[in-house]
């Protein structure tokens, strides 16, 4: 009886020790596999991070000359338009034909530069920050509104009404020049030039 009891006790103790050993070894194996997986994941993450950094270096290196070109292109059009707007009190001549032609040419020049500026902003907008982009698109909306009104005016002129006092370029200009002049008086043009000047300095650092 005592023999059987001793054997039973030994088996129980052995089983308990075996379970403890298995449990201990299992925990170590799990810890080892977890650490191995974590190290592999960290190595993969480091590799992806390094690849991304290198990619950004290349893209940013390409971005700088493109943004410099955009700043120069947009600035030139803004300066041209501002110079034209300084002549906003367009001429009135004794000869109706002379007045019509001169003022039509002036307004056409304003519209052409406005259209150029719209195209430049549309092309290069993606190269700028959200803040700069908002300012650029605000300016573009005003330019587009003016151009839309000018196109409507031009399409309304016929041989029969071209000398009608209400259809004269000077009348159109007086009615719509504020759309563009507000860009100057509100400081938007100057703000854009100042921001571009700061960006140019940052690009050369």
Coordinates of C-alpha atoms in Angstrom, one line a residue:
X1 CA 0.0 0.0 0.0
X2 CA 2.7 2.4 1.0
X3 CA 4.6 1.4 -2.2
X4 CA 1.7 2.3 -4.4
X5 CA 1.2 5.6 -2.5
X6 CA 4.9 6.4 -3.0
X7 CA 4.7 5.7 -6.7
X8 CA 1.5 7.8 -7.0
X9 CA 3.1 10.7 -5.2
X10 CA 6.2 10.4 -7.4
X11 CA 4.1 10.4 -10.6
X12 CA 2.2 13.4 -9.4
X13 CA 5.3 15.3 -8.5
X14 CA 6.9 14.3 -11.7
X15 CA 4.0 15.4 -13.7
X16 CA 3.9 18.7 -11.9
X17 CA 7.5 19.2 -12.5
X18 CA 7.2 18.2 -16.1
X19 CA 4.3 20.6 -16.5
X20 CA 6.3 23.4 -14.9
X21 CA 9.2 22.6 -17.1
X22 CA 7.1 22.6 -20.2
X23 CA 5.4 25.8 -19.1
X24 CA 8.8 27.4 -18.4
X25 CA 10.3 26.3 -21.7
X26 CA 7.1 27.3 -23.6
X27 CA 7.3 30.8 -22.1
X28 CA 10.9 31.2 -23.0
X29 CA 10.2 30.0 -26.5
X30 CA 7.3 32.4 -26.9
X31 CA 9.5 35.3 -25.5
X32 CA 12.2 34.3 -27.9
X33 CA 9.9 34.2 -30.9
X34 CA 8.2 37.5 -29.9
X35 CA 11.6 39.2 -29.5
X36 CA 12.7 37.7 -32.9
X37 CA 9.5 39.0 -34.6
X38 CA 9.9 42.4 -33.0
X39 CA 13.5 42.7 -34.1
X40 CA 12.5 41.7 -37.7
X41 CA 9.7 44.2 -37.7
X42 CA 12.0 46.9 -36.3
X43 CA 14.6 46.1 -39.0
X44 CA 11.9 46.3 -41.7
X45 CA 10.6 49.6 -40.3
X46 CA 14.1 51.1 -40.2
X47 CA 14.7 50.0 -43.8
X48 CA 11.4 51.5 -44.9
X49 CA 12.2 54.7 -43.0
X50 CA 15.6 55.0 -44.6
X51 CA 14.1 54.4 -48.1
X52 CA 11.5 57.1 -47.4
X53 CA 14.1 59.6 -46.2
X54 CA 16.2 59.0 -49.3
X55 CA 13.1 59.3 -51.6
X56 CA 12.1 62.6 -49.9
X57 CA 15.7 63.9 -50.3
X58 CA 15.4 63.3 -54.0
X59 CA 11.9 64.7 -54.3
X60 CA 12.8 67.8 -52.2
X61 CA 15.9 68.3 -54.3
X62 CA 13.7 68.3 -57.4
X63 CA 11.1 70.5 -55.8
X64 CA 13.5 73.4 -55.0
X65 CA 14.3 74.3 -58.7
X66 CA 10.7 73.8 -59.7
X67 CA 9.4 76.0 -57.0
X68 CA 12.0 78.7 -57.8
X69 CA 10.9 78.6 -61.4
X70 CA 7.3 78.9 -60.3
X71 CA 8.0 81.9 -58.0
X72 CA 9.9 83.7 -60.8
X73 CA 7.2 83.0 -63.4
X74 CA 4.3 84.0 -61.3
X75 CA 6.1 87.1 -59.9
X76 CA 6.9 88.4 -63.4
X77 CA 3.2 88.2 -64.4
X78 CA 2.1 89.9 -61.2
X79 CA 4.6 92.7 -61.7
X80 CA 3.4 93.2 -65.3
X81 CA -0.2 93.3 -64.2
X82 CA 0.5 95.7 -61.4
X83 CA 2.4 98.0 -63.8
X84 CA -0.6 98.0 -66.1
X85 CA -3.1 98.7 -63.3
X86 CA -1.1 101.8 -62.4
X87 CA -2.5 103.1 -65.7
X88 CA -6.1 102.3 -64.7
X89 CA -7.4 105.8 -65.7
X90 CA -7.4 104.8 -69.3
X91 CA -7.4 107.5 -72.0
X92 CA -10.2 109.3 -73.6
X93 CA -9.6 110.8 -77.0
X94 CA -11.5 113.3 -79.2
X95 CA -11.7 110.7 -81.9
X96 CA -14.0 107.9 -80.9
X97 CA -12.2 105.4 -83.2
X98 CA -8.9 106.3 -81.6
X99 CA -10.2 106.0 -78.1
X100 CA -11.9 102.7 -78.9
X101 CA -8.8 101.1 -80.3
X102 CA -6.4 102.4 -77.7
X103 CA -8.6 101.4 -74.7
X104 CA -9.4 98.1 -76.3
X105 CA -5.7 97.3 -76.7
X106 CA -5.1 98.3 -73.1
X107 CA -7.9 96.1 -71.8
X108 CA -6.8 93.2 -74.0
X109 CA -3.3 93.5 -72.5
X110 CA -4.7 93.4 -69.0
X111 CA -6.9 90.3 -69.9
X112 CA -4.0 88.5 -71.5
X113 CA -1.7 88.9 -68.6
X114 CA -4.5 87.9 -66.2
X115 CA -5.0 84.8 -68.3
X116 CA -1.3 84.0 -68.1
X117 CA -1.3 84.5 -64.4
X118 CA -4.3 82.2 -64.0
X119 CA -2.5 79.5 -66.1
X120 CA 0.7 79.9 -64.1
X121 CA -1.1 79.6 -60.7
X122 CA -3.0 76.5 -62.0
X123 CA 0.2 74.8 -63.2
X124 CA 2.4 75.6 -60.1
X125 CA -0.2 75.6 -57.3
X126 CA 0.8 72.1 -56.1
X127 CA 4.4 73.3 -55.3
X128 CA 3.3 75.6 -52.5
X129 CA 2.0 75.3 -49.0
X130 CA -1.6 75.3 -48.2
X131 CA -1.4 78.9 -46.9
X132 CA 0.3 80.1 -50.1
X133 CA -2.1 78.1 -52.2
X134 CA -5.1 79.7 -50.6
X135 CA -3.7 83.2 -51.4
X136 CA -2.9 82.1 -55.0
X137 CA -6.3 80.7 -55.6
X138 CA -8.0 83.8 -54.1
X139 CA -6.1 85.9 -56.6
X140 CA -6.9 83.5 -59.4
X141 CA -10.7 83.7 -58.7
X142 CA -10.6 87.5 -59.0
X143 CA -8.7 87.3 -62.2
X144 CA -11.1 84.6 -63.6
X145 CA -14.1 86.8 -62.7
X146 CA -12.7 89.8 -64.5
X147 CA -11.8 87.8 -67.6
X148 CA -15.2 86.2 -67.7
X149 CA -16.8 89.7 -67.7
X150 CA -14.4 90.8 -70.4
X151 CA -15.2 87.9 -72.7
X152 CA -18.9 88.6 -72.2
X153 CA -18.3 92.2 -73.1
X154 CA -16.3 91.4 -76.2
X155 CA -19.0 89.0 -77.4
X156 CA -21.6 91.7 -76.9
X157 CA -19.9 94.1 -79.3
X158 CA -21.3 94.3 -82.9
X159 CA -20.8 96.6 -85.8
X160 CA -24.1 98.2 -85.0
X161 CA -23.3 99.0 -81.3
X162 CA -19.6 99.4 -81.3
X163 CA -19.8 103.2 -81.1
X164 CA -22.7 103.2 -78.6
X165 CA -21.5 105.2 -75.6
X166 CA -22.5 102.4 -73.3
X167 CA -20.5 99.9 -75.2
X168 CA -17.2 101.8 -75.1
X169 CA -14.1 100.1 -73.5
X170 CA -13.8 102.9 -71.0
X171 CA -17.3 102.1 -69.7
X172 CA -16.5 98.4 -69.4
X173 CA -13.3 99.3 -67.6
X174 CA -14.9 101.7 -65.2
X175 CA -17.5 99.1 -64.3
X176 CA -15.1 96.2 -63.8
X177 CA -11.6 97.5 -63.0
X178 CA -12.3 97.3 -59.2
X179 CA -12.1 93.5 -59.4
X180 CA -8.4 93.8 -60.2
X181 CA -7.7 97.0 -58.4
X182 CA -9.0 95.4 -55.2
X183 CA -6.2 92.9 -55.4
X184 CA -3.8 95.8 -55.1
X185 CA -5.7 97.8 -52.5
X186 CA -6.3 94.8 -50.3
X187 CA -2.6 94.1 -50.3
X188 CA -3.0 90.6 -51.8
X189 CA -0.5 91.2 -54.6
X190 CA 2.0 92.7 -52.1
X191 CA 1.5 89.8 -49.7
X192 CA 2.2 87.3 -52.4
X193 CA 5.4 89.1 -53.5
X194 CA 6.5 89.2 -49.9
X195 CA 5.9 85.5 -49.4
X196 CA 7.7 84.6 -52.6
X197 CA 10.6 86.7 -51.5
X198 CA 10.8 84.8 -48.2
X199 CA 10.5 81.5 -50.0
X200 CA 13.3 82.4 -52.3
X201 CA 15.5 83.2 -49.4
X202 CA 14.6 79.8 -47.8
X203 CA 15.4 78.0 -51.1
X204 CA 18.9 79.4 -51.2
X205 CA 19.8 78.5 -47.6

